[in-house]
Amino acid sequence: MSKSVELARLIRSRAGDQPPEYGMILGSGLGHLAGTVEGVAIPYDDLPGFPHAGVSGHVPQLVIGTLQGRRVAVFGGRSHYYETGCADAMRLPLEVLAELGCDRLILTNAAGSLRADMPPGSLMLLSDHIAFAGANPLIGERTDARFVPMTDAHDLGLRAALAAAARAEGVVLPEGVYGWFSGPSFETPAEIRAAKVLGMDAVGMSTVPEIILARFLGLRVAAVSVITNMGAGLSDEAISHDHTKAMAPLGAAKLERVLHRFLRDSR
């Protein structure tokens, strides 16, 4: 029996058999949303093979239950490439999500903006991404399933539904291209200038490996960034992880409204 099957059975024994309609992975400082789910919280430590999510601002637990009338599975934290050097660190959790019968995934992250019209506190809906870090979570996969097409990685239907939810809530939600840098150091001003030339609108240290893994597993995906800072050299603010955690709540409140409306209006 595979690990994902074993873990799915364990989770069902605690949270019930009903498949989640949506999976969600929460970024730095965005864990409050998990607390609004009516359901069961399972610490990652109880799920052998799950990452420790050892970055402050993440809550390492899986919450399964109901949010706005929808069955959801919310991952309160993620493991990053920079923690272990493994781009596939979130593969097992996503395999478990698929094993539970979920086929839609919403990802969130904290990101740095490269656009003056997206200051800290803004949101950005990902229309596409650039894997600038150069790694890939499917390296080592031996089947031909590793050749995953990425032209539709950011699902048009989910994006349209999120955009409609934002409009209904009066929240500005521009689309943009997210650039994945490996971290954990922040980008240099020269790297930010290069990123702008390459067409990136925001940069961060997560999400892209999960998008690739989710598409590999057949999940539909959409992602939203909470802008916590301007990219290096684009403002006078001091960039740090503490700053990221402090600024995340500004956009997180908007994002929660959008996600609640998205779930309430989803079919």
PDB file of C-alpha atoms in Angstrom:
ATOM      1  CA  MET A   1       0.000   0.000   0.000  1.00  0.00           C
ATOM      2  CA  SER A   2       1.372   3.420  -0.952  1.00  0.00           C
ATOM      3  CA  LYS A   3       2.006   6.156   1.607  1.00  0.00           C
ATOM      4  CA  SER A   4      -0.664   8.382   0.110  1.00  0.00           C
ATOM      5  CA  VAL A   5      -3.291   5.629   0.399  1.00  0.00           C
ATOM      6  CA  GLU A   6      -2.325   4.921   4.018  1.00  0.00           C
ATOM      7  CA  LEU A   7      -2.457   8.586   4.949  1.00  0.00           C
ATOM      8  CA  ALA A   8      -5.760   9.111   3.155  1.00  0.00           C
ATOM      9  CA  ARG A   9      -7.230   6.264   5.221  1.00  0.00           C
ATOM     10  CA  LEU A  10      -5.877   7.807   8.423  1.00  0.00           C
ATOM     11  CA  ILE A  11      -7.351  11.195   7.531  1.00  0.00           C
ATOM     12  CA  ARG A  12     -10.731   9.698   6.659  1.00  0.00           C
ATOM     13  CA  SER A  13     -10.778   7.911  10.007  1.00  0.00           C
ATOM     14  CA  ARG A  14     -10.561  11.293  11.732  1.00  0.00           C
ATOM     15  CA  ALA A  15     -12.364  13.638   9.373  1.00  0.00           C
ATOM     16  CA  GLY A  16     -14.906  11.449   7.590  1.00  0.00           C
ATOM     17  CA  ASP A  17     -15.177   9.997   4.092  1.00  0.00           C
ATOM     18  CA  GLN A  18     -16.616  12.960   2.195  1.00  0.00           C
ATOM     19  CA  PRO A  19     -14.091  14.093  -0.443  1.00  0.00           C
ATOM     20  CA  PRO A  20     -12.898  17.711  -0.247  1.00  0.00           C
ATOM     21  CA  GLU A  21     -14.154  19.891  -3.083  1.00  0.00           C
ATOM     22  CA  TYR A  22     -11.181  22.234  -2.757  1.00  0.00           C
ATOM     23  CA  GLY A  23      -7.694  21.969  -1.378  1.00  0.00           C
ATOM     24  CA  MET A  24      -5.902  25.103  -0.193  1.00  0.00           C
ATOM     25  CA  ILE A  25      -2.266  25.730   0.702  1.00  0.00           C
ATOM     26  CA  LEU A  26      -1.704  28.856   2.788  1.00  0.00           C
ATOM     27  CA  GLY A  27       1.388  31.071   2.606  1.00  0.00           C
ATOM     28  CA  SER A  28       3.345  33.056   5.188  1.00  0.00           C
ATOM     29  CA  GLY A  29       1.109  34.963   7.581  1.00  0.00           C
ATOM     30  CA  LEU A  30      -2.068  33.625   5.935  1.00  0.00           C
ATOM     31  CA  GLY A  31      -2.845  30.779   8.322  1.00  0.00           C
ATOM     32  CA  HIS A  32      -5.803  32.540   9.947  1.00  0.00           C
ATOM     33  CA  LEU A  33      -8.078  31.225   7.216  1.00  0.00           C
ATOM     34  CA  ALA A  34      -7.631  27.660   8.460  1.00  0.00           C
ATOM     35  CA  GLY A  35      -9.111  28.733  11.787  1.00  0.00           C
ATOM     36  CA  THR A  36     -12.394  29.633  10.099  1.00  0.00           C
ATOM     37  CA  VAL A  37     -12.953  26.059   8.877  1.00  0.00           C
ATOM     38  CA  GLU A  38     -15.479  24.019  10.857  1.00  0.00           C
ATOM     39  CA  GLY A  39     -13.815  20.646  11.052  1.00  0.00           C
ATOM     40  CA  VAL A  40     -10.882  18.579  12.252  1.00  0.00           C
ATOM     41  CA  ALA A  41      -7.269  19.773  12.532  1.00  0.00           C
ATOM     42  CA  ILE A  42      -4.586  17.117  12.075  1.00  0.00           C
ATOM     43  CA  PRO A  43      -0.990  18.133  12.920  1.00  0.00           C
ATOM     44  CA  TYR A  44       1.560  17.282  10.238  1.00  0.00           C
ATOM     45  CA  ASP A  45       3.435  15.364  12.941  1.00  0.00           C
ATOM     46  CA  ASP A  46       0.547  12.867  12.926  1.00  0.00           C
ATOM     47  CA  LEU A  47       0.942  12.332   9.174  1.00  0.00           C
ATOM     48  CA  PRO A  48       4.199  10.412   8.546  1.00  0.00           C
ATOM     49  CA  GLY A  49       6.128  11.867   5.637  1.00  0.00           C
ATOM     50  CA  PHE A  50       4.447  15.253   5.735  1.00  0.00           C
ATOM     51  CA  PRO A  51       6.884  18.202   5.844  1.00  0.00           C
ATOM     52  CA  HIS A  52       7.552  20.003   9.092  1.00  0.00           C
ATOM     53  CA  ALA A  53       6.763  23.397   7.507  1.00  0.00           C
ATOM     54  CA  GLY A  54       9.447  24.873   9.720  1.00  0.00           C
ATOM     55  CA  VAL A  55       9.101  28.491   8.568  1.00  0.00           C
ATOM     56  CA  SER A  56       7.670  30.948  11.070  1.00  0.00           C
ATOM     57  CA  GLY A  57       4.322  32.273   9.914  1.00  0.00           C
ATOM     58  CA  HIS A  58       3.171  28.802   8.791  1.00  0.00           C
ATOM     59  CA  VAL A  59       0.918  26.491  10.833  1.00  0.00           C
ATOM     60  CA  PRO A  60       1.883  22.839  10.177  1.00  0.00           C
ATOM     61  CA  GLN A  61      -1.512  21.183  10.241  1.00  0.00           C
ATOM     62  CA  LEU A  62      -4.148  19.937   7.831  1.00  0.00           C
ATOM     63  CA  VAL A  63      -7.673  21.146   8.540  1.00  0.00           C
ATOM     64  CA  ILE A  64     -10.548  19.277   6.894  1.00  0.00           C
ATOM     65  CA  GLY A  65     -14.103  20.461   7.222  1.00  0.00           C
ATOM     66  CA  THR A  66     -16.629  22.973   5.948  1.00  0.00           C
ATOM     67  CA  LEU A  67     -16.092  26.560   4.850  1.00  0.00           C
ATOM     68  CA  GLN A  68     -18.951  28.550   3.336  1.00  0.00           C
ATOM     69  CA  GLY A  69     -20.842  25.304   2.808  1.00  0.00           C
ATOM     70  CA  ARG A  70     -18.009  23.662   0.867  1.00  0.00           C
ATOM     71  CA  ARG A  71     -15.916  20.706   1.955  1.00  0.00           C
ATOM     72  CA  VAL A  72     -12.279  21.861   2.043  1.00  0.00           C
ATOM     73  CA  ALA A  73      -8.847  20.555   2.972  1.00  0.00           C
ATOM     74  CA  VAL A  74      -6.640  23.417   4.136  1.00  0.00           C
ATOM     75  CA  PHE A  75      -2.889  23.001   4.517  1.00  0.00           C
ATOM     76  CA  GLY A  76      -1.775  25.565   7.085  1.00  0.00           C
ATOM     77  CA  GLY A  77       1.834  25.490   5.954  1.00  0.00           C
ATOM     78  CA  ARG A  78       4.105  24.296   3.189  1.00  0.00           C
ATOM     79  CA  SER A  79       7.687  23.155   2.898  1.00  0.00           C
ATOM     80  CA  HIS A  80       9.863  25.300   0.650  1.00  0.00           C
ATOM     81  CA  TYR A  81      12.629  24.333  -1.737  1.00  0.00           C
ATOM     82  CA  TYR A  82      15.073  26.437   0.280  1.00  0.00           C
ATOM     83  CA  GLU A  83      14.475  24.392   3.432  1.00  0.00           C
ATOM     84  CA  THR A  84      15.739  21.080   2.075  1.00  0.00           C
ATOM     85  CA  GLY A  85      16.878  21.583  -1.503  1.00  0.00           C
ATOM     86  CA  CYS A  86      14.016  19.299  -2.569  1.00  0.00           C
ATOM     87  CA  ALA A  87      11.622  20.862  -5.063  1.00  0.00           C
ATOM     88  CA  ASP A  88       9.173  17.991  -4.533  1.00  0.00           C
ATOM     89  CA  ALA A  89       8.789  18.577  -0.781  1.00  0.00           C
ATOM     90  CA  MET A  90       4.997  18.974  -1.149  1.00  0.00           C
ATOM     91  CA  ARG A  91       4.495  15.950  -3.378  1.00  0.00           C
ATOM     92  CA  LEU A  92       3.173  13.605  -0.679  1.00  0.00           C
ATOM     93  CA  PRO A  93       0.619  16.092   0.716  1.00  0.00           C
ATOM     94  CA  LEU A  94      -0.685  16.725  -2.804  1.00  0.00           C
ATOM     95  CA  GLU A  95      -0.782  13.005  -3.568  1.00  0.00           C
ATOM     96  CA  VAL A  96      -2.846  12.566  -0.409  1.00  0.00           C
ATOM     97  CA  LEU A  97      -5.166  15.381  -1.469  1.00  0.00           C
ATOM     98  CA  ALA A  98      -5.751  13.659  -4.818  1.00  0.00           C
ATOM     99  CA  GLU A  99      -6.221  10.306  -3.053  1.00  0.00           C
ATOM    100  CA  LEU A 100      -8.933  11.924  -0.907  1.00  0.00           C
ATOM    101  CA  GLY A 101     -10.819  12.666  -4.116  1.00  0.00           C
ATOM    102  CA  CYS A 102     -10.087  16.383  -4.436  1.00  0.00           C
ATOM    103  CA  ASP A 103      -9.508  17.771  -7.925  1.00  0.00           C
ATOM    104  CA  ARG A 104      -9.190  21.545  -7.356  1.00  0.00           C
ATOM    105  CA  LEU A 105      -6.405  23.405  -5.580  1.00  0.00           C
ATOM    106  CA  ILE A 106      -6.127  27.050  -4.524  1.00  0.00           C
ATOM    107  CA  LEU A 107      -2.634  28.236  -3.603  1.00  0.00           C
ATOM    108  CA  THR A 108      -1.702  31.398  -1.733  1.00  0.00           C
ATOM    109  CA  ASN A 109       1.645  33.019  -1.047  1.00  0.00           C
ATOM    110  CA  ALA A 110       3.348  36.173   0.110  1.00  0.00           C
ATOM    111  CA  ALA A 111       5.182  37.935  -2.697  1.00  0.00           C
ATOM    112  CA  GLY A 112       7.184  41.004  -3.647  1.00  0.00           C
ATOM    113  CA  SER A 113       5.707  43.346  -6.246  1.00  0.00           C
ATOM    114  CA  LEU A 114       7.452  44.623  -9.352  1.00  0.00           C
ATOM    115  CA  ARG A 115       4.576  46.932 -10.299  1.00  0.00           C
ATOM    116  CA  ALA A 116       3.786  50.365  -8.903  1.00  0.00           C
ATOM    117  CA  ASP A 117       0.040  49.638  -9.143  1.00  0.00           C
ATOM    118  CA  MET A 118       0.445  46.649  -6.778  1.00  0.00           C
ATOM    119  CA  PRO A 119       1.798  48.107  -3.499  1.00  0.00           C
ATOM    120  CA  PRO A 120       2.027  46.192  -0.198  1.00  0.00           C
ATOM    121  CA  GLY A 121      -1.441  45.104   0.872  1.00  0.00           C
ATOM    122  CA  SER A 122      -2.494  44.340  -2.704  1.00  0.00           C
ATOM    123  CA  LEU A 123      -3.448  40.993  -4.198  1.00  0.00           C
ATOM    124  CA  MET A 124      -2.401  39.438  -7.509  1.00  0.00           C
ATOM    125  CA  LEU A 125      -4.112  36.560  -9.300  1.00  0.00           C
ATOM    126  CA  LEU A 126      -1.514  34.461 -11.080  1.00  0.00           C
ATOM    127  CA  SER A 127      -2.081  34.255 -14.828  1.00  0.00           C
ATOM    128  CA  ASP A 128       1.197  32.396 -15.408  1.00  0.00           C
ATOM    129  CA  HIS A 129       4.570  31.802 -13.821  1.00  0.00           C
ATOM    130  CA  ILE A 130       8.289  31.656 -14.558  1.00  0.00           C
ATOM    131  CA  ALA A 131      10.330  28.995 -12.764  1.00  0.00           C
ATOM    132  CA  PHE A 132      13.405  31.204 -12.414  1.00  0.00           C
ATOM    133  CA  ALA A 133      14.834  28.953  -9.678  1.00  0.00           C
ATOM    134  CA  GLY A 134      15.544  26.377 -12.356  1.00  0.00           C
ATOM    135  CA  ALA A 135      14.513  23.357 -10.284  1.00  0.00           C
ATOM    136  CA  ASN A 136      11.592  21.043 -11.026  1.00  0.00           C
ATOM    137  CA  PRO A 137       9.687  18.796  -8.596  1.00  0.00           C
ATOM    138  CA  LEU A 138       9.331  16.064 -11.229  1.00  0.00           C
ATOM    139  CA  ILE A 139      13.053  15.453 -11.619  1.00  0.00           C
ATOM    140  CA  GLY A 140      13.526  11.764 -10.868  1.00  0.00           C
ATOM    141  CA  GLU A 141       9.980  10.755 -11.834  1.00  0.00           C
ATOM    142  CA  ARG A 142      10.432   7.684 -14.049  1.00  0.00           C
ATOM    143  CA  THR A 143       7.153   7.540 -15.931  1.00  0.00           C
ATOM    144  CA  ASP A 144       6.255   9.493 -19.048  1.00  0.00           C
ATOM    145  CA  ALA A 145       3.690  11.336 -16.926  1.00  0.00           C
ATOM    146  CA  ARG A 146       6.606  13.625 -15.969  1.00  0.00           C
ATOM    147  CA  PHE A 147       6.227  15.442 -19.294  1.00  0.00           C
ATOM    148  CA  VAL A 148       3.464  17.699 -18.016  1.00  0.00           C
ATOM    149  CA  PRO A 149       2.123  20.391 -20.368  1.00  0.00           C
ATOM    150  CA  MET A 150       1.940  23.754 -18.610  1.00  0.00           C
ATOM    151  CA  THR A 151       0.020  25.842 -21.119  1.00  0.00           C
ATOM    152  CA  ASP A 152      -3.121  25.599 -18.967  1.00  0.00           C
ATOM    153  CA  ALA A 153      -1.412  25.383 -15.576  1.00  0.00           C
ATOM    154  CA  HIS A 154      -3.430  28.294 -14.191  1.00  0.00           C
ATOM    155  CA  ASP A 155      -7.007  27.170 -14.714  1.00  0.00           C
ATOM    156  CA  LEU A 156      -9.127  29.688 -16.616  1.00  0.00           C
ATOM    157  CA  GLY A 157     -12.372  28.669 -14.926  1.00  0.00           C
ATOM    158  CA  LEU A 158     -11.001  28.962 -11.407  1.00  0.00           C
ATOM    159  CA  ARG A 159      -9.359  32.296 -12.258  1.00  0.00           C
ATOM    160  CA  ALA A 160     -12.624  33.640 -13.634  1.00  0.00           C
ATOM    161  CA  ALA A 161     -14.476  32.546 -10.497  1.00  0.00           C
ATOM    162  CA  LEU A 162     -11.883  34.175  -8.226  1.00  0.00           C
ATOM    163  CA  ALA A 163     -12.012  37.379 -10.284  1.00  0.00           C
ATOM    164  CA  ALA A 164     -15.811  37.418 -10.033  1.00  0.00           C
ATOM    165  CA  ALA A 165     -15.614  36.901  -6.263  1.00  0.00           C
ATOM    166  CA  ALA A 166     -13.181  39.794  -5.970  1.00  0.00           C
ATOM    167  CA  ARG A 167     -15.461  42.097  -7.977  1.00  0.00           C
ATOM    168  CA  ALA A 168     -18.419  41.126  -5.826  1.00  0.00           C
ATOM    169  CA  GLU A 169     -16.419  42.009  -2.706  1.00  0.00           C
ATOM    170  CA  GLY A 170     -15.057  45.247  -4.146  1.00  0.00           C
ATOM    171  CA  VAL A 171     -11.484  43.918  -4.013  1.00  0.00           C
ATOM    172  CA  VAL A 172      -9.015  44.850  -6.741  1.00  0.00           C
ATOM    173  CA  LEU A 173      -7.475  41.647  -8.128  1.00  0.00           C
ATOM    174  CA  PRO A 174      -5.152  42.264 -11.089  1.00  0.00           C
ATOM    175  CA  GLU A 175      -3.620  39.326 -12.917  1.00  0.00           C
ATOM    176  CA  GLY A 176       0.121  38.943 -13.311  1.00  0.00           C
ATOM    177  CA  VAL A 177       3.070  36.627 -13.819  1.00  0.00           C
ATOM    178  CA  TYR A 178       4.742  35.191 -10.707  1.00  0.00           C
ATOM    179  CA  GLY A 179       8.473  34.517 -10.742  1.00  0.00           C
ATOM    180  CA  TRP A 180       9.820  31.718  -8.552  1.00  0.00           C
ATOM    181  CA  PHE A 181      13.211  32.397  -6.973  1.00  0.00           C
ATOM    182  CA  SER A 182      14.715  29.684  -4.791  1.00  0.00           C
ATOM    183  CA  GLY A 183      15.366  31.793  -1.669  1.00  0.00           C
ATOM    184  CA  PRO A 184      15.959  31.921   1.207  1.00  0.00           C
ATOM    185  CA  SER A 185      17.889  35.128   0.523  1.00  0.00           C
ATOM    186  CA  PHE A 186      15.830  37.888  -1.020  1.00  0.00           C
ATOM    187  CA  GLU A 187      16.501  39.061  -4.556  1.00  0.00           C
ATOM    188  CA  THR A 188      19.105  41.671  -5.406  1.00  0.00           C
ATOM    189  CA  PRO A 189      18.124  44.928  -7.120  1.00  0.00           C
ATOM    190  CA  ALA A 190      19.807  43.643 -10.291  1.00  0.00           C
ATOM    191  CA  GLU A 191      17.768  40.434 -10.156  1.00  0.00           C
ATOM    192  CA  ILE A 192      14.598  42.465  -9.763  1.00  0.00           C
ATOM    193  CA  ARG A 193      15.516  44.567 -12.804  1.00  0.00           C
ATOM    194  CA  ALA A 194      16.140  41.356 -14.752  1.00  0.00           C
ATOM    195  CA  ALA A 195      12.846  39.914 -13.537  1.00  0.00           C
ATOM    196  CA  LYS A 196      10.974  42.943 -14.870  1.00  0.00           C
ATOM    197  CA  VAL A 197      12.659  42.565 -18.257  1.00  0.00           C
ATOM    198  CA  LEU A 198      11.630  38.874 -18.322  1.00  0.00           C
ATOM    199  CA  GLY A 199       7.997  39.789 -17.726  1.00  0.00           C
ATOM    200  CA  MET A 200       7.517  39.018 -14.037  1.00  0.00           C
ATOM    201  CA  ASP A 201       5.013  41.081 -12.070  1.00  0.00           C
ATOM    202  CA  ALA A 202       5.730  39.604  -8.625  1.00  0.00           C
ATOM    203  CA  VAL A 203       8.392  37.345  -7.137  1.00  0.00           C
ATOM    204  CA  GLY A 204       8.411  34.765  -4.359  1.00  0.00           C
ATOM    205  CA  MET A 205       9.949  31.572  -3.006  1.00  0.00           C
ATOM    206  CA  SER A 206       7.117  29.037  -3.321  1.00  0.00           C
ATOM    207  CA  THR A 207       3.999  27.931  -5.197  1.00  0.00           C
ATOM    208  CA  VAL A 208       5.487  26.999  -8.583  1.00  0.00           C
ATOM    209  CA  PRO A 209       6.631  23.510  -7.498  1.00  0.00           C
ATOM    210  CA  GLU A 210       3.125  22.879  -6.137  1.00  0.00           C
ATOM    211  CA  ILE A 211       1.526  24.019  -9.382  1.00  0.00           C
ATOM    212  CA  ILE A 212       3.696  21.606 -11.365  1.00  0.00           C
ATOM    213  CA  LEU A 213       2.975  18.744  -8.951  1.00  0.00           C
ATOM    214  CA  ALA A 214      -0.748  19.483  -8.937  1.00  0.00           C
ATOM    215  CA  ARG A 215      -0.927  19.414 -12.729  1.00  0.00           C
ATOM    216  CA  PHE A 216       1.064  16.165 -12.723  1.00  0.00           C
ATOM    217  CA  LEU A 217      -1.606  14.724 -10.402  1.00  0.00           C
ATOM    218  CA  GLY A 218      -4.483  16.020 -12.516  1.00  0.00           C
ATOM    219  CA  LEU A 219      -5.640  18.810 -10.206  1.00  0.00           C
ATOM    220  CA  ARG A 220      -6.990  22.086 -11.527  1.00  0.00           C
ATOM    221  CA  VAL A 221      -5.053  25.002 -10.009  1.00  0.00           C
ATOM    222  CA  ALA A 222      -5.330  28.711  -9.301  1.00  0.00           C
ATOM    223  CA  ALA A 223      -3.075  30.861  -7.135  1.00  0.00           C
ATOM    224  CA  VAL A 224      -3.215  34.281  -5.480  1.00  0.00           C
ATOM    225  CA  SER A 225      -0.306  36.324  -4.109  1.00  0.00           C
ATOM    226  CA  VAL A 226      -0.565  38.684  -1.167  1.00  0.00           C
ATOM    227  CA  ILE A 227       1.851  41.525  -1.853  1.00  0.00           C
ATOM    228  CA  THR A 228       3.933  42.222   1.254  1.00  0.00           C
ATOM    229  CA  ASN A 229       6.716  44.394  -0.164  1.00  0.00           C
ATOM    230  CA  MET A 230       8.128  45.988  -3.271  1.00  0.00           C
ATOM    231  CA  GLY A 231      11.016  44.195  -4.951  1.00  0.00           C
ATOM    232  CA  ALA A 232      14.555  45.158  -3.941  1.00  0.00           C
ATOM    233  CA  GLY A 233      15.496  48.599  -5.224  1.00  0.00           C
ATOM    234  CA  LEU A 234      11.902  49.628  -5.965  1.00  0.00           C
ATOM    235  CA  SER A 235      11.297  51.316  -2.590  1.00  0.00           C
ATOM    236  CA  ASP A 236      13.099  52.382   0.573  1.00  0.00           C
ATOM    237  CA  GLU A 237      11.476  49.686   2.768  1.00  0.00           C
ATOM    238  CA  ALA A 238      13.714  47.199   4.544  1.00  0.00           C
ATOM    239  CA  ILE A 239      12.893  43.701   3.267  1.00  0.00           C
ATOM    240  CA  SER A 240      12.927  40.835   5.775  1.00  0.00           C
ATOM    241  CA  HIS A 241      10.869  37.813   6.774  1.00  0.00           C
ATOM    242  CA  ASP A 242       9.632  39.704   9.833  1.00  0.00           C
ATOM    243  CA  HIS A 243       8.480  42.455   7.487  1.00  0.00           C
ATOM    244  CA  THR A 244       6.713  39.855   5.331  1.00  0.00           C
ATOM    245  CA  LYS A 245       4.834  38.459   8.336  1.00  0.00           C
ATOM    246  CA  ALA A 246       3.945  41.938   9.538  1.00  0.00           C
ATOM    247  CA  MET A 247       2.614  43.083   6.173  1.00  0.00           C
ATOM    248  CA  ALA A 248       0.807  39.873   5.166  1.00  0.00           C
ATOM    249  CA  PRO A 249      -2.325  40.614   7.250  1.00  0.00           C
ATOM    250  CA  LEU A 250      -2.975  43.771   5.182  1.00  0.00           C
ATOM    251  CA  GLY A 251      -3.709  41.717   2.102  1.00  0.00           C
ATOM    252  CA  ALA A 252      -4.806  38.581   3.936  1.00  0.00           C
ATOM    253  CA  ALA A 253      -8.028  40.230   5.115  1.00  0.00           C
ATOM    254  CA  LYS A 254      -8.932  40.992   1.491  1.00  0.00           C
ATOM    255  CA  LEU A 255      -7.945  37.518   0.366  1.00  0.00           C
ATOM    256  CA  GLU A 256     -10.127  35.896   3.027  1.00  0.00           C
ATOM    257  CA  ARG A 257     -13.122  37.881   1.797  1.00  0.00           C
ATOM    258  CA  VAL A 258     -12.429  36.818  -1.782  1.00  0.00           C
ATOM    259  CA  LEU A 259     -11.958  33.153  -0.885  1.00  0.00           C
ATOM    260  CA  HIS A 260     -15.078  33.071   1.292  1.00  0.00           C
ATOM    261  CA  ARG A 261     -17.116  34.620  -1.544  1.00  0.00           C
ATOM    262  CA  PHE A 262     -15.482  32.288  -4.086  1.00  0.00           C
ATOM    263  CA  LEU A 263     -16.504  29.229  -2.071  1.00  0.00           C
ATOM    264  CA  ARG A 264     -19.978  30.549  -1.343  1.00  0.00           C
ATOM    265  CA  ASP A 265     -20.659  31.230  -5.029  1.00  0.00           C
ATOM    266  CA  SER A 266     -18.910  28.150  -6.458  1.00  0.00           C
ATOM    267  CA  ARG A 267     -20.851  25.371  -8.137  1.00  0.00           C
TER     268      ARG A 267
END
